[in-house]
Structures are given as C-alpha cells and as structure tokens.
Amino acid sequence: MSDQAQSAAATARGLVLDGIFKGFGSVDVLKDINLTVEEGEFIVFVGPSGCGKSTLLRLIAGLEEVSEGAIFIGGRDVTDVDPAERGIAMVFQSYALYPHLSVADNMGFSLRMAGRPKTEIVAKVEAAAAKLHLTPLLDRRPAQLSGGQRQRVAIGRAIVRDPRIFLFDEPLSNLDAELRIEMRIEIAKLHRQLGNTMIYVTHDQTEAMTLADRIVVLRAGSIEQVGSPAAIYGDPDNLFVAGFIGTPKINLIPAVIDGGSLLCEGHRFALPGDLAVRHGNQPVKIGVRPDLLRTAIDGEPALEAEVDVVEYLGDAAFVHAQTAGGARVVRKAERSRLPQTGEKVRLAFDAAGVFLFDEAGRRLR
Ligand SMILES: Nc1ncnc2c1ncn2[C@@H]1O[C@H](COP(=O)(O)OP(=O)(O)O)[C@@H](O)[C@H]1O
Ligand SMILES: [Mg+2]
C-alpha cells in the first residue's frame, strides 16, 4: 500500500478493503479485492454461488484471516483485530439463535457477555424490539416463532450492539417468497432509520437491485464491477455483469461487425456511431434486454423467429422464441397482443439500445 493510500484508508470513516487475497490451501478464493465503502452506505455483494461472497464477509468480520492485504474500519487498521473489537455485527442465513433463551435474552446476549448494566440491556432490547415489531414476542423461545420472526430476532441481536457496520449473509434465503419481499422492505427501512453502514450478501439480484446504494458484482473471487443499481443494469462493463443482472436475462445474439454495419443471421443492422472504425471487423455478441426487443415494422431489418413459450404474467408476458439462426431470445410483450406458440415473428432492436461484447466478453459499447 502506498503512503498516500495508507493515509486515505486511515482517514476513511467507512470500510476499506486493500488488496485482499484469501486462499484455502492452494486455492485462491479471493484475488486482489479493493473496495472503499462510505460510512452509511448500503453495499450488496452479489454473484453466483461459490464466488467468494461469504468468505469476503467473514474476512471483514474477522471470522477468517486474510492471506494478504489490509482491512480498515473507521480509519483503524483492523486486519489483526479480534472480531468482537471491530465494531461489526453479523446476521446469518441460519439465524443462529439460542433455542433455550427467550427472544429478549437472545437479543441481549452479547451485551450481557460484555458485562453491560441490566437497565441498559433492557432499554436497548426494548428499543430494538419496537423497531422490529417484536415487543409482544419478547418472552417467547425461538421454537415458538415463525421463520420471519426468528430472522427479526437475529437482526435485533445485531441492532442492540450498535455496530459501525452490519454484515448480512443471505439473511432472507430461508424465508418463503412473500416473506422475503416483506423483510426486504423492512431492512431497507431499517437502514434509513439507523443510517449505519450495511454490507449485504445475496445471490438474489432483486435483493441486490432494490436494497443497494452500490452493488459489487463478484465472480470467481474477483470484483467484476462496482456501481449503483442503475449503472450495473444500464451500463455493464462486460458480458458477465450484463448476464447476471436482469430478469429475464439479457438476450445475447451472435453477430459480426462487418464493413461498418452489424451482420446478424444474414441481415444488416445499423451500428451506432464510429464503432466499426474504432473496433474493426470482428465477431461480437449483441446484448439486448427483453424489453428492448420489439416487433419489427415492415421493411425494417429483423430477425426471423418462432415463438415456443409464452409466459403470461398478468401485466405483461414474456415471449420465448428461437431465431432462424438458432439463438434463444425472450421479449417482453404487452398484454394487449400476445403471440401464439408456433407463431412466426420478426424481431428488431434499435442500435442505440443494445450492448456489444467482443469474444472475450468485454463491452465494446
Ligand atoms: N473453510 C474453507 N475451506 C476451503 N474452502 C473453502 C472454505 N470456505 C469456503 N471455501 C471455498 O471458497 C469458495 C467461496 O466460498 P464462499 O465464500 O462460501 O462462496 P459464496 O458465499 O459466494 O457462495 C468456494 O469454492 C468454497 O468451496
Ligand atoms: Mg455464501
């Protein structure tokens, strides 16, 4: 770390991850992670299973040791500091409550261990319970609670510690779909109320998009992109990020840049601006979001396709089709005009609305 970077990390009030590597045996699970989280930010780590999200969170918590690099919290180098001294509190997917303790005692446990006065513990537990709508449940045992209530207790246990940073590891994964949405909104409100820094791990892109101030997209132990939900969705750096965020997934259609236009399944499409000049002829993938793939107007260059599945959702429908060239595509259709299975359709897109990726998955535009 340069002297300049060192002093920047020492004055940052949030969290700084500086050149973090983590290996288990000979396997590098995290590779050169650099990230600055501002105080009060809601950061979401998202990425496929096994990409290193939990490991990164556990390194921040101090539950694992870094192989290389340094971690700063509130300007202090905590790389070798005990988890209890880092000013963090972690909420796990599994809740990890003590089954023989009441809700109140579960929530106050860490304060009791720290030898805090009883009146302080009671006050803090009651305040957290009120925020989480747990007041009527304080005398119950975990077994007498629903999954959502248990997860609230786990969050309450974190709140009473008044941590600098909350760490959440897939806290909603064990809940059913409806409850997940409810708790997601509660967590967003809680962040607004408390204002603490929160770092939230999920593989669920909807949680990432709806909760985050900034999303960190991880893949195989490296950061692929850091940005606001709008930037990650609307301005992805590469094919992986474009493919990971967005439901249904972005369409990726093979094509070539050829003599100033885009040649795709035998049709020529306009290329925006100076793209051909800048990049020359080469194979590419056209990335077009399902809501930007549309029915072609007569005479316009279009992809011929055959509809094979129509997913009707009420307010909209997703129309899945196979192009003549063999690409699978999906398009969002208005409910007023639903195509039939087996119907032939002509699909077009506007040059300005598509991404182009080179063979290595880098974004050309
Ligand atoms: N204690 C460990 N020993 C060895 N390998 C581990 C250990 N913990 C995690 N890993 C490996 O590190 C990789 C990342 O795991 P993890 O951080 O749990 O991923 P994620 O949370 O993104 O699903 C996985 O390949 C996992 O098998
Ligand atoms: Mg995990």
Short mmCIF file of C-alpha atoms in Angstrom, two decimals, residues 120-332:
data_model
loop_
_atom_site.label_atom_id
_atom_site.label_comp_id
_atom_site.label_asym_id
_atom_site.label_seq_id
_atom_site.Cartn_x
_atom_site.Cartn_y
_atom_site.Cartn_z
CA GLU A 120 -29.00 -0.59 29.70
CA ILE A 121 -29.59 -4.08 28.27
CA VAL A 122 -33.34 -3.88 28.90
CA ALA A 123 -33.56 -0.43 27.32
CA LYS A 124 -31.62 -1.44 24.22
CA VAL A 125 -33.51 -4.71 23.76
CA GLU A 126 -36.85 -2.91 24.09
CA ALA A 127 -35.83 -0.22 21.62
CA ALA A 128 -34.68 -2.78 19.05
CA ALA A 129 -37.80 -4.91 19.61
CA ALA A 130 -40.01 -1.88 18.93
CA LYS A 131 -38.20 -1.19 15.64
CA LEU A 132 -38.69 -4.80 14.56
CA HIS A 133 -42.27 -5.29 15.82
CA LEU A 134 -41.05 -7.90 18.30
CA THR A 135 -42.33 -6.28 21.51
CA PRO A 136 -45.20 -8.78 22.07
CA LEU A 137 -42.83 -11.70 21.48
CA LEU A 138 -40.00 -10.88 23.89
CA ASP A 139 -40.81 -13.76 26.29
CA ARG A 140 -41.09 -16.45 23.63
CA ARG A 141 -38.49 -19.04 22.74
CA PRO A 142 -37.20 -19.28 19.13
CA ALA A 143 -39.17 -22.51 18.58
CA GLN A 144 -42.38 -20.54 19.15
CA LEU A 145 -41.60 -18.12 16.32
CA SER A 146 -42.08 -18.20 12.57
CA GLY A 147 -39.04 -18.06 10.28
CA GLY A 148 -39.54 -14.38 9.61
CA GLN A 149 -39.81 -13.61 13.32
CA ARG A 150 -36.64 -15.58 14.04
CA GLN A 151 -34.78 -13.61 11.43
CA ARG A 152 -36.05 -10.40 13.05
CA VAL A 153 -34.63 -11.56 16.37
CA ALA A 154 -31.28 -12.22 14.69
CA ILE A 155 -31.37 -8.70 13.26
CA GLY A 156 -32.41 -7.31 16.66
CA ARG A 157 -29.46 -9.02 18.28
CA ALA A 158 -27.23 -7.15 15.82
CA ILE A 159 -29.00 -3.81 16.42
CA VAL A 160 -28.55 -3.82 20.20
CA ARG A 161 -24.78 -3.92 19.70
CA ASP A 162 -24.99 -0.64 17.79
CA PRO A 163 -22.28 -1.73 15.37
CA ARG A 164 -20.43 0.58 12.98
CA ILE A 165 -21.13 -1.94 10.25
CA PHE A 166 -23.90 -4.52 9.85
CA LEU A 167 -22.94 -7.61 7.89
CA PHE A 168 -25.74 -9.72 6.43
CA ASP A 169 -25.07 -13.09 4.81
CA GLU A 170 -28.10 -14.11 2.72
CA PRO A 171 -30.39 -13.33 5.66
CA LEU A 172 -33.62 -13.95 3.76
CA SER A 173 -32.75 -17.13 1.87
CA ASN A 174 -34.63 -19.41 4.26
CA LEU A 175 -37.89 -17.46 4.03
CA ASP A 176 -40.73 -18.07 1.61
CA ALA A 177 -41.14 -15.68 -1.31
CA GLU A 178 -43.77 -13.43 0.22
CA LEU A 179 -41.94 -13.03 3.50
CA ARG A 180 -38.70 -12.34 1.66
CA ILE A 181 -40.26 -9.34 -0.03
CA GLU A 182 -41.69 -8.10 3.26
CA MET A 183 -38.37 -8.45 5.10
CA ARG A 184 -36.50 -6.84 2.23
CA ILE A 185 -38.60 -3.73 2.66
CA GLU A 186 -38.12 -3.84 6.44
CA ILE A 187 -34.35 -4.00 6.00
CA ALA A 188 -34.45 -1.03 3.63
CA LYS A 189 -36.47 0.95 6.19
CA LEU A 190 -34.14 -0.11 8.97
CA HIS A 191 -31.16 1.19 7.03
CA ARG A 192 -32.88 4.52 6.53
CA GLN A 193 -33.74 4.71 10.23
CA LEU A 194 -30.38 3.64 11.63
CA GLY A 195 -28.07 5.08 8.99
CA ASN A 196 -25.30 2.55 9.73
CA THR A 197 -23.11 1.09 7.05
CA MET A 198 -24.59 -2.20 5.85
CA ILE A 199 -22.95 -4.88 3.77
CA TYR A 200 -25.36 -7.45 2.49
CA VAL A 201 -24.52 -10.67 0.67
CA THR A 202 -27.00 -12.30 -1.66
CA HIS A 203 -27.20 -14.32 -4.83
CA ASP A 204 -30.63 -12.78 -5.44
CA GLN A 205 -30.33 -9.97 -7.95
CA THR A 206 -33.70 -8.49 -6.99
CA GLU A 207 -32.47 -8.01 -3.44
CA ALA A 208 -29.28 -6.50 -4.81
CA MET A 209 -31.10 -4.10 -7.12
CA THR A 210 -33.70 -2.98 -4.59
CA LEU A 211 -31.54 -2.60 -1.48
CA ALA A 212 -28.16 -1.38 -2.65
CA ASP A 213 -26.72 2.10 -2.87
CA ARG A 214 -23.95 0.32 -4.74
CA ILE A 215 -23.68 -3.26 -5.94
CA VAL A 216 -20.41 -5.17 -6.01
CA VAL A 217 -20.59 -7.95 -8.60
CA LEU A 218 -18.22 -10.79 -7.77
CA ARG A 219 -17.19 -13.65 -9.96
CA ALA A 220 -14.72 -16.41 -9.10
CA GLY A 221 -13.07 -14.36 -6.35
CA SER A 222 -12.68 -11.10 -8.23
CA ILE A 223 -14.72 -7.91 -8.45
CA GLU A 224 -16.25 -7.57 -11.91
CA GLN A 225 -17.92 -4.20 -11.38
CA VAL A 226 -18.94 -1.80 -8.63
CA GLY A 227 -21.75 0.65 -9.26
CA SER A 228 -25.24 1.88 -8.50
CA PRO A 229 -28.06 -0.48 -9.49
CA ALA A 230 -28.80 1.80 -12.45
CA ALA A 231 -25.17 1.72 -13.59
CA ILE A 232 -24.87 -2.05 -13.20
CA TYR A 233 -28.07 -2.62 -15.18
CA GLY A 234 -27.76 0.15 -17.73
CA ASP A 235 -24.03 0.34 -18.19
CA PRO A 236 -22.49 -3.08 -17.52
CA ASP A 237 -18.74 -3.36 -18.03
CA ASN A 238 -18.87 -6.83 -19.50
CA LEU A 239 -20.96 -9.74 -20.64
CA PHE A 240 -20.89 -11.45 -17.25
CA VAL A 241 -22.39 -8.46 -15.43
CA ALA A 242 -24.95 -7.87 -18.19
CA GLY A 243 -25.96 -11.53 -18.00
CA PHE A 244 -26.07 -11.75 -14.22
CA ILE A 245 -28.32 -8.74 -13.56
CA GLY A 246 -31.74 -8.54 -15.23
CA THR A 247 -34.77 -10.88 -15.29
CA PRO A 248 -35.41 -12.38 -17.70
CA LYS A 249 -31.77 -12.49 -18.69
CA ILE A 250 -30.43 -10.19 -21.38
CA ASN A 251 -30.54 -11.69 -24.90
CA LEU A 252 -27.13 -12.47 -26.35
CA ILE A 253 -27.19 -12.91 -30.09
CA PRO A 254 -24.04 -13.80 -32.09
CA ALA A 255 -23.21 -11.36 -34.89
CA VAL A 256 -20.20 -9.78 -36.62
CA ILE A 257 -19.13 -6.21 -37.13
CA ASP A 258 -18.64 -6.18 -40.88
CA GLY A 259 -17.73 -3.19 -43.05
CA GLY A 260 -19.47 -0.60 -40.92
CA SER A 261 -22.63 -2.49 -40.07
CA LEU A 262 -23.72 -5.31 -37.83
CA LEU A 263 -24.30 -8.57 -39.68
CA CYS A 264 -26.62 -10.93 -37.80
CA GLU A 265 -28.31 -14.04 -39.21
CA GLY A 266 -27.94 -12.70 -42.74
CA HIS A 267 -29.46 -9.29 -42.00
CA ARG A 268 -27.64 -6.00 -41.76
CA PHE A 269 -28.35 -3.76 -38.78
CA ALA A 270 -27.11 -0.23 -38.24
CA LEU A 271 -24.12 0.24 -35.97
CA PRO A 272 -24.12 3.29 -33.80
CA GLY A 273 -21.53 6.00 -34.42
CA ASP A 274 -17.89 5.22 -35.08
CA LEU A 275 -17.96 1.73 -33.61
CA ALA A 276 -16.79 -0.09 -36.72
CA VAL A 277 -14.00 2.41 -37.22
CA ARG A 278 -12.84 2.05 -33.64
CA HIS A 279 -13.03 -1.72 -33.42
CA GLY A 280 -12.83 -3.11 -36.97
CA ASN A 281 -14.43 -6.30 -38.23
CA GLN A 282 -14.81 -8.97 -35.57
CA PRO A 283 -17.30 -11.44 -34.10
CA VAL A 284 -19.45 -9.97 -31.33
CA LYS A 285 -22.47 -10.71 -29.21
CA ILE A 286 -25.38 -8.31 -29.36
CA GLY A 287 -26.83 -7.79 -25.88
CA VAL A 288 -30.43 -6.65 -25.90
CA ARG A 289 -32.69 -6.53 -22.86
CA PRO A 290 -36.04 -8.32 -23.21
CA ASP A 291 -37.98 -5.05 -23.02
CA LEU A 292 -35.97 -3.55 -25.90
CA LEU A 293 -36.56 -6.38 -28.34
CA ARG A 294 -39.65 -5.43 -30.33
CA THR A 295 -41.81 -6.44 -33.23
CA ALA A 296 -40.25 -5.18 -36.48
CA ILE A 297 -42.07 -2.73 -38.70
CA ASP A 298 -42.44 -3.62 -42.39
CA GLY A 299 -39.25 -3.29 -44.44
CA GLU A 300 -37.01 -2.94 -41.38
CA PRO A 301 -34.07 -5.37 -40.88
CA ALA A 302 -35.26 -8.01 -38.44
CA LEU A 303 -34.55 -11.45 -37.00
CA GLU A 304 -36.98 -14.17 -38.03
CA ALA A 305 -38.06 -16.23 -35.05
CA GLU A 306 -40.62 -18.78 -33.96
CA VAL A 307 -42.41 -18.46 -30.63
CA ASP A 308 -42.14 -21.55 -28.44
CA VAL A 309 -43.29 -20.45 -24.96
CA VAL A 310 -45.49 -17.59 -23.80
CA GLU A 311 -45.31 -16.81 -20.09
CA TYR A 312 -48.35 -14.73 -19.17
CA LEU A 313 -47.86 -12.65 -16.01
CA GLY A 314 -50.97 -10.51 -15.95
CA ASP A 315 -49.49 -7.07 -16.53
CA ALA A 316 -47.08 -8.34 -19.18
CA ALA A 317 -45.89 -11.52 -20.82
CA PHE A 318 -42.52 -12.97 -21.68
CA VAL A 319 -42.40 -14.44 -25.14
CA HIS A 320 -39.66 -17.02 -25.69
CA ALA A 321 -38.61 -17.72 -29.23
CA GLN A 322 -35.91 -19.34 -31.31
CA THR A 323 -34.39 -17.34 -34.14
CA ALA A 324 -33.78 -18.79 -37.60
CA GLY A 325 -30.07 -18.74 -36.75
CA GLY A 326 -30.67 -20.80 -33.62
CA ALA A 327 -30.39 -18.12 -30.92
CA ARG A 328 -32.78 -18.28 -27.98
CA VAL A 329 -34.41 -14.95 -27.28
CA VAL A 330 -37.02 -13.62 -24.91
CA ARG A 331 -39.03 -10.49 -25.28
CA LYS A 332 -41.41 -8.62 -23.03
#
